[in-house]
Amino acid sequence: TAGITQAPTSQILAAGRSMTLRCTQDMRHNAMYWYRQDLGLGLRLIHYSNTAGTTGKGEVPDGYSVSRANTDDFPLTLASAVPSQTSVYFCASSLRTGMAEQFFGPGTRLTVL
Amino acid sequence: QKEVEQDPGPLSVPEGAIVSLNCTYSNSAFQYFMWYRQYSRKGPELLMYTYSSGNKEDGRFTAQVDKSSKYISLFIRDSQPSDSATYLCAMSDQAAGNKLTFGGGTRVLVKP
């Protein structure tokens, strides 16, 4: 099985432009998460979804939005990108809410100029 | 002060040596403790998972949790060059819906 796939692998984006990072899982996991990883700061939770149709804010949600129309997909949208959103973005999933074990995708490297 | 502190390294050891990694934390509510391994340009993968205090062993890996000291450790015995990666500790508590709080990661280099 593929597990979690993310697209694109990397992207250079002009400030002020919008972009959607895609995340798809084939494990039928209920819970999904978006993190950003920055040097020295580790992984920080942006948004999460406990189940299809619900979403919640994490530690650093400002400037990002998510949707969860179905179990498999959890896109992350930057409505108007700023240079501080330059980061590596990881999507993750867990079988259900309350399970500490999370499975991560390969990441998207985003540079905002 | 960060909720979870982890020395960024790099930690360089010769092949066959024991690698010792640790994290300290401030939130006494944390109950679940994890170690993730992350290779360069890859996503993190779960290595070890421990609930509450105690030790857990899995092959060459041993995880220890000391809740009284708010300190967790990961030991890698007989280290191999393939163990070269960044190791991230992560923690969660049930009240927060088990959302993970990560340390910044320690980069480990095992030299042949």
mmCIF file of C-alpha atoms in Angstrom:
data_model
loop_
_atom_site.group_PDB
_atom_site.id
_atom_site.type_symbol
_atom_site.label_atom_id
_atom_site.label_comp_id
_atom_site.label_asym_id
_atom_site.label_seq_id
_atom_site.Cartn_x
_atom_site.Cartn_y
_atom_site.Cartn_z
ATOM 1 C CA THR A 1 0.000 0.000 0.000
ATOM 2 C CA ALA A 2 1.113 3.564 -0.633
ATOM 3 C CA GLY A 3 0.250 4.815 2.853
ATOM 4 C CA ILE A 4 0.243 8.598 2.634
ATOM 5 C CA THR A 5 1.038 10.506 -0.526
ATOM 6 C CA GLN A 6 1.658 14.227 -0.751
ATOM 7 C CA ALA A 7 1.850 16.530 -3.750
ATOM 8 C CA PRO A 8 3.722 18.422 -4.924
ATOM 9 C CA THR A 9 7.113 17.238 -3.678
ATOM 10 C CA SER A 10 8.392 20.796 -3.762
ATOM 11 C CA GLN A 11 7.183 24.193 -4.892
ATOM 12 C CA ILE A 12 8.425 27.746 -5.214
ATOM 13 C CA LEU A 13 5.603 30.228 -4.750
ATOM 14 C CA ALA A 14 5.449 34.001 -5.107
ATOM 15 C CA ALA A 15 4.247 35.862 -2.032
ATOM 16 C CA GLY A 16 0.572 36.696 -2.228
ATOM 17 C CA ARG A 17 -0.290 33.667 -4.351
ATOM 18 C CA SER A 18 -2.515 30.874 -3.172
ATOM 19 C CA MET A 19 -1.667 27.206 -3.156
ATOM 20 C CA THR A 20 -3.161 23.900 -2.070
ATOM 21 C CA LEU A 21 -0.992 21.097 -0.748
ATOM 22 C CA ARG A 22 -2.554 17.732 -1.368
ATOM 23 C CA CYS A 23 -2.588 14.746 0.974
ATOM 24 C CA THR A 24 -4.164 11.352 0.368
ATOM 25 C CA GLN A 25 -4.087 8.233 2.532
ATOM 26 C CA ASP A 26 -5.209 4.736 1.655
ATOM 27 C CA MET A 27 -5.194 3.248 5.157
ATOM 28 C CA ARG A 28 -8.795 4.264 5.973
ATOM 29 C CA HIS A 29 -7.522 6.199 8.970
ATOM 30 C CA ASN A 30 -10.061 8.456 10.618
ATOM 31 C CA ALA A 31 -7.702 11.125 11.949
ATOM 32 C CA MET A 32 -5.430 13.278 9.783
ATOM 33 C CA TYR A 33 -2.991 16.063 10.575
ATOM 34 C CA TRP A 34 -0.913 18.775 8.936
ATOM 35 C CA TYR A 35 2.444 19.771 10.420
ATOM 36 C CA ARG A 36 5.147 22.188 9.387
ATOM 37 C CA GLN A 37 8.788 21.441 10.178
ATOM 38 C CA ASP A 38 11.271 24.257 10.629
ATOM 39 C CA LEU A 39 14.913 24.017 11.665
ATOM 40 C CA GLY A 40 15.235 24.113 15.440
ATOM 41 C CA LEU A 41 11.481 24.205 15.982
ATOM 42 C CA GLY A 42 10.613 20.618 15.223
ATOM 43 C CA LEU A 43 7.188 19.656 13.951
ATOM 44 C CA ARG A 44 4.296 21.970 14.774
ATOM 45 C CA LEU A 45 0.647 21.084 14.255
ATOM 46 C CA ILE A 46 -1.238 23.370 11.868
ATOM 47 C CA HIS A 47 -4.662 21.748 11.592
ATOM 48 C CA TYR A 48 -6.158 18.352 12.251
ATOM 49 C CA SER A 49 -9.276 16.365 11.466
ATOM 50 C CA ASN A 50 -10.687 13.696 13.763
ATOM 51 C CA THR A 51 -13.001 12.309 11.100
ATOM 52 C CA ALA A 52 -14.423 13.206 7.709
ATOM 53 C CA GLY A 53 -16.453 16.405 7.907
ATOM 54 C CA THR A 54 -14.674 17.827 10.975
ATOM 55 C CA THR A 55 -11.528 19.928 11.365
ATOM 56 C CA GLY A 56 -9.730 21.666 14.197
ATOM 57 C CA LYS A 57 -6.967 24.190 14.756
ATOM 58 C CA GLY A 58 -3.535 23.199 15.938
ATOM 59 C CA GLU A 59 -0.674 25.221 17.344
ATOM 60 C CA VAL A 60 0.017 27.413 14.276
ATOM 61 C CA PRO A 61 -3.195 27.667 12.185
ATOM 62 C CA ASP A 62 -3.013 31.288 11.022
ATOM 63 C CA GLY A 63 -2.760 31.679 7.237
ATOM 64 C CA TYR A 64 -3.854 28.091 6.572
ATOM 65 C CA SER A 65 -7.168 26.379 5.988
ATOM 66 C CA VAL A 66 -8.165 22.739 5.578
ATOM 67 C CA SER A 67 -11.147 20.678 4.530
ATOM 68 C CA ARG A 68 -12.052 17.027 4.977
ATOM 69 C CA ALA A 69 -14.727 16.099 2.466
ATOM 70 C CA ASN A 70 -13.954 12.378 2.688
ATOM 71 C CA THR A 71 -11.828 9.937 4.676
ATOM 72 C CA ASP A 72 -8.905 9.766 2.276
ATOM 73 C CA ASP A 73 -8.135 13.403 1.392
ATOM 74 C CA PHE A 74 -7.016 16.293 3.579
ATOM 75 C CA PRO A 75 -5.841 19.305 1.521
ATOM 76 C CA LEU A 76 -4.080 22.272 3.097
ATOM 77 C CA THR A 77 -4.617 25.698 1.501
ATOM 78 C CA LEU A 78 -2.533 28.821 1.803
ATOM 79 C CA ALA A 79 -4.832 31.635 0.700
ATOM 80 C CA SER A 80 -2.164 34.325 0.360
ATOM 81 C CA ALA A 81 1.327 32.982 0.936
ATOM 82 C CA VAL A 82 3.946 34.904 2.946
ATOM 83 C CA PRO A 83 7.701 34.204 3.207
ATOM 84 C CA SER A 84 7.312 32.980 6.812
ATOM 85 C CA GLN A 85 5.341 30.053 5.420
ATOM 86 C CA THR A 86 8.507 28.727 3.813
ATOM 87 C CA SER A 87 8.814 25.298 5.411
ATOM 88 C CA VAL A 88 8.527 21.570 4.914
ATOM 89 C CA TYR A 89 4.938 20.417 5.313
ATOM 90 C CA PHE A 90 4.033 16.929 6.467
ATOM 91 C CA CYS A 91 0.668 15.263 6.388
ATOM 92 C CA ALA A 92 0.048 12.468 8.886
ATOM 93 C CA SER A 93 -2.743 10.114 9.871
ATOM 94 C CA SER A 94 -3.724 7.828 12.706
ATOM 95 C CA LEU A 95 -6.294 5.074 12.847
ATOM 96 C CA ARG A 96 -8.516 7.093 15.135
ATOM 97 C CA THR A 97 -8.454 10.067 17.449
ATOM 98 C CA GLY A 98 -6.719 9.274 20.685
ATOM 99 C CA MET A 99 -4.120 7.014 19.104
ATOM 100 C CA ALA A 100 -0.699 8.484 19.632
ATOM 101 C CA GLU A 101 0.870 6.535 16.749
ATOM 102 C CA GLN A 102 0.842 8.639 13.616
ATOM 103 C CA PHE A 103 2.018 7.770 10.120
ATOM 104 C CA PHE A 104 3.668 10.489 8.078
ATOM 105 C CA GLY A 105 3.813 11.285 4.388
ATOM 106 C CA PRO A 106 7.037 12.195 2.548
ATOM 107 C CA GLY A 107 6.530 15.953 2.858
ATOM 108 C CA THR A 108 6.220 19.003 0.592
ATOM 109 C CA ARG A 109 9.042 21.550 0.520
ATOM 110 C CA LEU A 110 7.550 25.002 0.011
ATOM 111 C CA THR A 111 9.532 28.163 -0.609
ATOM 112 C CA VAL A 112 7.662 31.477 -0.615
ATOM 113 C CA LEU A 113 9.574 34.340 -2.206
ATOM 114 C CA GLN B 1 10.894 27.764 27.211
ATOM 115 C CA LYS B 2 9.803 25.027 24.838
ATOM 116 C CA GLU B 3 7.473 22.369 26.166
ATOM 117 C CA VAL B 4 9.842 19.637 24.951
ATOM 118 C CA GLU B 5 13.596 20.188 24.814
ATOM 119 C CA GLN B 6 15.990 18.102 22.736
ATOM 120 C CA ASP B 7 19.664 18.681 21.974
ATOM 121 C CA PRO B 8 19.967 19.267 18.208
ATOM 122 C CA GLY B 9 23.395 17.627 17.931
ATOM 123 C CA PRO B 10 24.905 16.490 15.698
ATOM 124 C CA LEU B 11 25.903 13.448 17.707
ATOM 125 C CA SER B 12 28.715 11.595 15.976
ATOM 126 C CA VAL B 13 29.636 8.053 17.048
ATOM 127 C CA PRO B 14 31.738 5.219 15.577
ATOM 128 C CA GLU B 15 29.965 2.168 14.208
ATOM 129 C CA GLY B 16 29.157 -0.319 16.951
ATOM 130 C CA ALA B 17 28.932 2.294 19.710
ATOM 131 C CA ILE B 18 25.863 2.941 21.848
ATOM 132 C CA VAL B 19 23.890 6.013 20.875
ATOM 133 C CA SER B 20 22.205 7.786 23.786
ATOM 134 C CA LEU B 21 19.465 10.326 23.086
ATOM 135 C CA ASN B 22 17.218 12.176 25.482
ATOM 136 C CA CYS B 23 14.451 14.733 25.853
ATOM 137 C CA THR B 24 13.191 16.740 28.769
ATOM 138 C CA TYR B 25 9.687 18.094 29.069
ATOM 139 C CA SER B 26 7.682 20.410 31.274
ATOM 140 C CA ASN B 27 4.085 19.168 30.957
ATOM 141 C CA SER B 28 3.441 16.617 33.693
ATOM 142 C CA ALA B 29 0.220 15.553 31.931
ATOM 143 C CA PHE B 30 2.113 13.802 29.147
ATOM 144 C CA GLN B 31 1.403 10.068 29.261
ATOM 145 C CA TYR B 32 2.456 8.772 25.850
ATOM 146 C CA PHE B 33 6.047 8.993 24.711
ATOM 147 C CA MET B 34 7.342 8.237 21.256
ATOM 148 C CA TRP B 35 10.565 8.254 19.307
ATOM 149 C CA TYR B 36 10.471 8.897 15.582
ATOM 150 C CA ARG B 37 13.332 8.449 13.129
ATOM 151 C CA GLN B 38 13.589 10.785 10.152
ATOM 152 C CA TYR B 39 15.974 10.238 7.285
ATOM 153 C CA SER B 40 17.027 13.208 5.207
ATOM 154 C CA ARG B 41 14.204 14.490 2.977
ATOM 155 C CA LYS B 42 11.798 11.870 4.288
ATOM 156 C CA GLY B 43 8.849 11.863 6.660
ATOM 157 C CA PRO B 44 9.252 10.729 10.274
ATOM 158 C CA GLU B 45 8.606 7.063 11.035
ATOM 159 C CA LEU B 46 7.641 5.691 14.433
ATOM 160 C CA LEU B 47 10.402 3.743 16.198
ATOM 161 C CA MET B 48 9.260 3.274 19.759
ATOM 162 C CA TYR B 49 6.103 3.989 21.700
ATOM 163 C CA THR B 50 5.805 3.903 25.494
ATOM 164 C CA TYR B 51 2.947 4.574 27.828
ATOM 165 C CA SER B 52 3.778 6.159 31.210
ATOM 166 C CA SER B 53 7.036 5.328 33.009
ATOM 167 C CA GLY B 54 9.333 2.391 32.481
ATOM 168 C CA ASN B 55 11.510 0.730 29.896
ATOM 169 C CA LYS B 56 10.721 -0.826 26.553
ATOM 170 C CA GLU B 57 13.077 -2.804 24.381
ATOM 171 C CA ASP B 58 12.773 -3.627 20.698
ATOM 172 C CA GLY B 59 15.797 -5.238 19.103
ATOM 173 C CA ARG B 60 18.695 -2.803 19.310
ATOM 174 C CA PHE B 61 16.476 -0.007 20.616
ATOM 175 C CA THR B 62 15.585 0.719 24.253
ATOM 176 C CA ALA B 63 13.279 3.507 25.338
ATOM 177 C CA GLN B 64 13.159 4.741 28.927
ATOM 178 C CA VAL B 65 10.695 7.098 30.554
ATOM 179 C CA ASP B 66 11.219 8.747 33.945
ATOM 180 C CA LYS B 67 8.086 10.764 34.617
ATOM 181 C CA SER B 68 9.300 11.933 38.028
ATOM 182 C CA SER B 69 12.232 13.685 36.322
ATOM 183 C CA LYS B 70 10.283 14.529 33.157
ATOM 184 C CA TYR B 71 13.026 12.860 31.137
ATOM 185 C CA ILE B 72 12.954 10.274 28.370
ATOM 186 C CA SER B 73 15.790 8.436 26.668
ATOM 187 C CA LEU B 74 16.436 6.314 23.620
ATOM 188 C CA PHE B 75 19.431 3.990 23.411
ATOM 189 C CA ILE B 76 20.633 2.387 20.198
ATOM 190 C CA ARG B 77 23.001 -0.536 20.710
ATOM 191 C CA ASP B 78 25.512 -1.745 18.130
ATOM 192 C CA SER B 79 24.898 1.343 16.030
ATOM 193 C CA GLN B 80 25.094 1.037 12.244
ATOM 194 C CA PRO B 81 25.706 3.653 9.536
ATOM 195 C CA SER B 82 22.075 3.084 8.534
ATOM 196 C CA ASP B 83 21.078 4.515 11.935
ATOM 197 C CA SER B 84 22.335 7.924 10.778
ATOM 198 C CA ALA B 85 19.217 10.083 10.862
ATOM 199 C CA THR B 86 17.436 12.688 12.930
ATOM 200 C CA TYR B 87 15.621 11.309 15.962
ATOM 201 C CA LEU B 88 12.566 13.150 17.194
ATOM 202 C CA CYS B 89 10.915 12.610 20.540
ATOM 203 C CA ALA B 90 7.179 13.220 20.755
ATOM 204 C CA MET B 91 4.702 13.257 23.597
ATOM 205 C CA SER B 92 0.984 13.523 24.139
ATOM 206 C CA ASP B 93 -1.685 13.434 26.787
ATOM 207 C CA GLN B 94 -5.200 12.111 26.556
ATOM 208 C CA ALA B 95 -6.800 15.376 27.647
ATOM 209 C CA ALA B 96 -5.390 17.127 24.565
ATOM 210 C CA GLY B 97 -6.819 14.473 22.265
ATOM 211 C CA ASN B 98 -3.416 12.909 21.952
ATOM 212 C CA LYS B 99 -2.116 15.647 19.668
ATOM 213 C CA LEU B 100 1.639 15.201 19.560
ATOM 214 C CA THR B 101 4.178 17.700 20.869
ATOM 215 C CA PHE B 102 7.568 17.183 19.268
ATOM 216 C CA GLY B 103 11.096 17.955 20.303
ATOM 217 C CA GLY B 104 13.319 19.689 17.752
ATOM 218 C CA GLY B 105 15.181 16.484 16.892
ATOM 219 C CA THR B 106 18.756 15.251 17.364
ATOM 220 C CA ARG B 107 20.853 14.545 14.311
ATOM 221 C CA VAL B 108 22.896 11.343 14.665
ATOM 222 C CA LEU B 109 25.867 10.375 12.502
ATOM 223 C CA VAL B 110 27.252 6.830 12.769
ATOM 224 C CA LYS B 111 30.652 6.655 11.114
ATOM 225 C CA PRO B 112 31.873 3.362 9.611
#
